[in-house]
Amino acid sequence: MLKVDPINPGKEVIDEAVEVLREGGLVAFPTETVYGLGADSLNKDAVKRIYGVKGRPPDNPLILHISDLSELEMVARDVPPSIYELASKVWPGPVTFVLRKSDSVLPEVTAGLPTVAVRCPAHPVALALIKGLGRPIAAPSANLSGRPSPTTADHVIKDLLGRIEMILDGGDTFFGVESTIINLTTDPPVLLRPGPVGVEDLEKLANLRILVPAFAKGLEEAGIALSPGMKYRHYSPQTTLILVEIGQCLTQTAYLKYVKSLINEYIEKNFKVAVICSRETCPDYEKTVTLEIGSRNNLYEVAKNLFKKLREIDELRVDVAISESFEERGVGLAIMNRLRKASSKIISCVPTPTPTSSPP
Ligand code: AMP
Ligand code: MG
């Protein structure tokens, strides 16, 4: 476990981590999205170990991380010029493209698929590692499969300590949710996973339409052919988590009233309840443990705290947790996708009738 300056990573630390990767070891490192669990992408045994230590299903492929757009041709082929143009606008950054894979990419990285997911991360530590190794790094999130992704080194320690060779502690990650993934091998391109960069923004940058299937919203399971990883349940705390969708509650007052009535039903049954709520609404809840996730007016703050709060639920030893919903625009789509996948039950808000006249 080594501390690393997230903005100006020291050469010594990076050299040591690169050495571990060269020898076929696994290194957890911070990226701007979540912590990654990295292996030398050309070392078959190291890549296979990633699946082992995470308990990751073998049909869920990894993302390849490059340090510069010029390295794209090492891993992908038949990349249209328009995609280079788009990549040059969003990289380095939290956007992953699925493209046709080049022959040099190991089948263990892509879980046997003819396509490969590629990203150039914007975190100085991640970039320094890839540059130091001189090859793409294969890295999924550095958590046990199914658990919330790690946004601090502490989360990585909880899940993987003793199973991997090195953890680089670069403090909190910047965005807190995993990259936006777009499949560019289909026409139109398809959003496979919403992330920090909103699909609306990508459409404008690329001047194209991107299909947003129901599974990308977390509303249904994806077929294996589309996106292998999306069919798995993710991010779930052990505690029962109920997500309350906005549904027909068009005002914040109606929504809050409904969530409160739901909480009361549990309290009456002597349940201990926790609620994931916004800075604006948390003060309104009584007799519950509140987990304040950020302001409704700053969805980046909500995204950054999301996985930390999901992990905290289990430490509270409550009987049930309830989460509020957030607006599905920009990074909000990523927040709602993760919350839907993390929850064991989804309830739609219906306005509760207010008594209009008092009895005689
Ligand atoms: P993680 O880095 O842990 O968030 O996992 C990587 C994600 O990228 C998983 O959800 C995979 O399903 C997805 N992914 C990786 N490679 C491909 C690919 N070739 N086609 C579609 N999805 C992919
Ligand atoms: Mg993951």
mmCIF file of N, CA, C and O in Angstrom, residues 173-209:
data_model
loop_
_atom_site.group_PDB
_atom_site.id
_atom_site.type_symbol
_atom_site.label_atom_id
_atom_site.label_comp_id
_atom_site.label_asym_id
_atom_site.label_seq_id
_atom_site.Cartn_x
_atom_site.Cartn_y
_atom_site.Cartn_z
ATOM 1 N N THR A 173 -11.478 9.452 -5.653
ATOM 2 C CA THR A 173 -11.515 9.645 -7.104
ATOM 3 C C THR A 173 -12.359 10.894 -7.388
ATOM 4 O O THR A 173 -13.045 11.394 -6.503
ATOM 5 N N PHE A 174 -12.300 11.389 -8.619
ATOM 6 C CA PHE A 174 -12.921 12.690 -8.883
ATOM 7 C C PHE A 174 -14.427 12.592 -9.165
ATOM 8 O O PHE A 174 -15.219 13.334 -8.605
ATOM 9 N N PHE A 175 -14.834 11.679 -10.032
ATOM 10 C CA PHE A 175 -16.254 11.616 -10.414
ATOM 11 C C PHE A 175 -17.063 10.645 -9.547
ATOM 12 O O PHE A 175 -18.229 10.872 -9.276
ATOM 13 N N GLY A 176 -16.462 9.519 -9.189
ATOM 14 C CA GLY A 176 -17.163 8.583 -8.297
ATOM 15 C C GLY A 176 -18.088 7.585 -8.978
ATOM 16 O O GLY A 176 -18.603 6.695 -8.318
ATOM 17 N N VAL A 177 -18.354 7.722 -10.262
ATOM 18 C CA VAL A 177 -19.066 6.664 -11.006
ATOM 19 C C VAL A 177 -18.210 6.265 -12.207
ATOM 20 O O VAL A 177 -17.397 7.049 -12.693
ATOM 21 N N GLU A 178 -18.404 5.027 -12.674
ATOM 22 C CA GLU A 178 -17.577 4.507 -13.751
ATOM 23 C C GLU A 178 -17.866 5.219 -15.075
ATOM 24 O O GLU A 178 -18.908 5.855 -15.237
ATOM 25 N N SER A 179 -16.919 5.019 -16.018
ATOM 26 C CA SER A 179 -16.987 5.736 -17.294
ATOM 27 C C SER A 179 -18.276 5.486 -18.078
ATOM 28 O O SER A 179 -18.913 4.442 -17.953
ATOM 29 N N THR A 180 -18.611 6.452 -18.902
ATOM 30 C CA THR A 180 -19.687 6.302 -19.880
ATOM 31 C C THR A 180 -19.173 5.333 -20.947
ATOM 32 O O THR A 180 -18.064 5.511 -21.443
ATOM 33 N N ILE A 181 -19.952 4.273 -21.264
ATOM 34 C CA ILE A 181 -19.499 3.350 -22.331
ATOM 35 C C ILE A 181 -20.439 3.441 -23.531
ATOM 36 O O ILE A 181 -21.661 3.304 -23.386
ATOM 37 N N ILE A 182 -19.842 3.673 -24.711
ATOM 38 C CA ILE A 182 -20.618 3.734 -25.956
ATOM 39 C C ILE A 182 -20.110 2.645 -26.895
ATOM 40 O O ILE A 182 -18.902 2.547 -27.121
ATOM 41 N N ASN A 183 -21.014 1.860 -27.428
ATOM 42 C CA ASN A 183 -20.629 0.888 -28.447
ATOM 43 C C ASN A 183 -20.680 1.572 -29.816
ATOM 44 O O ASN A 183 -21.754 1.969 -30.277
ATOM 45 N N LEU A 184 -19.506 1.702 -30.435
ATOM 46 C CA LEU A 184 -19.432 2.393 -31.725
ATOM 47 C C LEU A 184 -19.393 1.414 -32.892
ATOM 48 O O LEU A 184 -19.186 1.808 -34.034
ATOM 49 N N THR A 185 -19.580 0.127 -32.616
ATOM 50 C CA THR A 185 -19.539 -0.849 -33.715
ATOM 51 C C THR A 185 -20.928 -1.063 -34.312
ATOM 52 O O THR A 185 -21.086 -1.840 -35.240
ATOM 53 N N THR A 186 -21.932 -0.402 -33.746
ATOM 54 C CA THR A 186 -23.287 -0.558 -34.276
ATOM 55 C C THR A 186 -23.752 0.768 -34.873
ATOM 56 O O THR A 186 -23.198 1.830 -34.562
ATOM 57 N N ASP A 187 -24.762 0.707 -35.713
ATOM 58 C CA ASP A 187 -25.332 1.918 -36.289
ATOM 59 C C ASP A 187 -26.831 1.942 -35.970
ATOM 60 O O ASP A 187 -27.562 1.083 -36.442
ATOM 61 N N PRO A 188 -27.333 2.862 -35.174
ATOM 62 C CA PRO A 188 -26.599 3.925 -34.483
ATOM 63 C C PRO A 188 -25.792 3.380 -33.307
ATOM 64 O O PRO A 188 -26.067 2.266 -32.838
ATOM 65 N N PRO A 189 -24.818 4.165 -32.818
ATOM 66 C CA PRO A 189 -24.078 3.768 -31.620
ATOM 67 C C PRO A 189 -25.032 3.613 -30.433
ATOM 68 O O PRO A 189 -26.085 4.246 -30.400
ATOM 69 N N VAL A 190 -24.656 2.743 -29.500
ATOM 70 C CA VAL A 190 -25.539 2.449 -28.367
ATOM 71 C C VAL A 190 -24.852 2.785 -27.042
ATOM 72 O O VAL A 190 -23.675 2.455 -26.858
ATOM 73 N N LEU A 191 -25.574 3.418 -26.167
ATOM 74 C CA LEU A 191 -25.063 3.665 -24.820
ATOM 75 C C LEU A 191 -25.157 2.358 -24.042
ATOM 76 O O LEU A 191 -26.241 1.802 -23.870
ATOM 77 N N LEU A 192 -23.999 1.843 -23.587
ATOM 78 C CA LEU A 192 -24.010 0.595 -22.815
ATOM 79 C C LEU A 192 -24.054 0.872 -21.321
ATOM 80 O O LEU A 192 -24.601 0.090 -20.548
ATOM 81 N N ARG A 193 -23.427 1.980 -20.928
ATOM 82 C CA ARG A 193 -23.441 2.333 -19.507
ATOM 83 C C ARG A 193 -23.345 3.855 -19.387
ATOM 84 O O ARG A 193 -22.407 4.439 -19.921
ATOM 85 N N PRO A 194 -24.301 4.488 -18.716
ATOM 86 C CA PRO A 194 -24.169 5.940 -18.523
ATOM 87 C C PRO A 194 -23.075 6.232 -17.503
ATOM 88 O O PRO A 194 -22.813 5.424 -16.610
ATOM 89 N N GLY A 195 -22.418 7.360 -17.657
ATOM 90 C CA GLY A 195 -21.319 7.713 -16.751
ATOM 91 C C GLY A 195 -21.236 9.208 -16.562
ATOM 92 O O GLY A 195 -22.235 9.923 -16.765
ATOM 93 N N PRO A 196 -20.048 9.711 -16.207
ATOM 94 C CA PRO A 196 -19.911 11.139 -15.897
ATOM 95 C C PRO A 196 -20.254 12.051 -17.070
ATOM 96 O O PRO A 196 -20.779 13.142 -16.868
ATOM 97 N N VAL A 197 -19.914 11.632 -18.295
ATOM 98 C CA VAL A 197 -20.237 12.480 -19.448
ATOM 99 C C VAL A 197 -21.621 12.089 -19.964
ATOM 100 O O VAL A 197 -21.852 10.933 -20.330
ATOM 101 N N GLY A 198 -22.522 13.042 -19.969
ATOM 102 C CA GLY A 198 -23.909 12.777 -20.353
ATOM 103 C C GLY A 198 -24.008 12.404 -21.820
ATOM 104 O O GLY A 198 -23.232 12.882 -22.656
ATOM 105 N N VAL A 199 -24.975 11.544 -22.115
ATOM 106 C CA VAL A 199 -25.159 11.091 -23.495
ATOM 107 C C VAL A 199 -25.561 12.277 -24.382
ATOM 108 O O VAL A 199 -25.176 12.360 -25.549
ATOM 109 N N GLU A 200 -26.280 13.246 -23.806
ATOM 110 C CA GLU A 200 -26.676 14.449 -24.564
ATOM 111 C C GLU A 200 -25.430 15.203 -25.032
ATOM 112 O O GLU A 200 -25.360 15.688 -26.164
ATOM 113 N N ASP A 201 -24.434 15.307 -24.132
ATOM 114 C CA ASP A 201 -23.207 16.036 -24.473
ATOM 115 C C ASP A 201 -22.413 15.305 -25.547
ATOM 116 O O ASP A 201 -21.863 15.922 -26.456
ATOM 117 N N LEU A 202 -22.370 13.971 -25.442
ATOM 118 C CA LEU A 202 -21.644 13.195 -26.448
ATOM 119 C C LEU A 202 -22.306 13.318 -27.813
ATOM 120 O O LEU A 202 -21.633 13.422 -28.834
ATOM 121 N N GLU A 203 -23.630 13.326 -27.818
ATOM 122 C CA GLU A 203 -24.349 13.459 -29.097
ATOM 123 C C GLU A 203 -23.999 14.776 -29.769
ATOM 124 O O GLU A 203 -23.765 14.828 -30.969
ATOM 125 N N LYS A 204 -23.932 15.829 -28.967
ATOM 126 C CA LYS A 204 -23.593 17.142 -29.524
ATOM 127 C C LYS A 204 -22.159 17.161 -30.046
ATOM 128 O O LYS A 204 -21.888 17.638 -31.144
ATOM 129 N N LEU A 205 -21.243 16.607 -29.252
ATOM 130 C CA LEU A 205 -19.825 16.603 -29.645
ATOM 131 C C LEU A 205 -19.594 15.802 -30.912
ATOM 132 O O LEU A 205 -18.800 16.176 -31.770
ATOM 133 N N ALA A 206 -20.305 14.658 -31.005
ATOM 134 C CA ALA A 206 -20.067 13.751 -32.127
ATOM 135 C C ALA A 206 -20.979 14.043 -33.298
ATOM 136 O O ALA A 206 -20.794 13.515 -34.387
ATOM 137 N N ASN A 207 -21.981 14.887 -33.065
ATOM 138 C CA ASN A 207 -22.988 15.166 -34.074
ATOM 139 C C ASN A 207 -23.641 13.877 -34.585
ATOM 140 O O ASN A 207 -23.733 13.636 -35.775
ATOM 141 N N LEU A 208 -24.014 13.010 -33.648
ATOM 142 C CA LEU A 208 -24.739 11.796 -34.024
ATOM 143 C C LEU A 208 -25.745 11.427 -32.936
ATOM 144 O O LEU A 208 -25.678 11.952 -31.827
ATOM 145 N N ARG A 209 -26.658 10.548 -33.311
ATOM 146 C CA ARG A 209 -27.639 10.085 -32.329
ATOM 147 C C ARG A 209 -27.115 8.829 -31.652
ATOM 148 O O ARG A 209 -26.529 7.966 -32.292
#
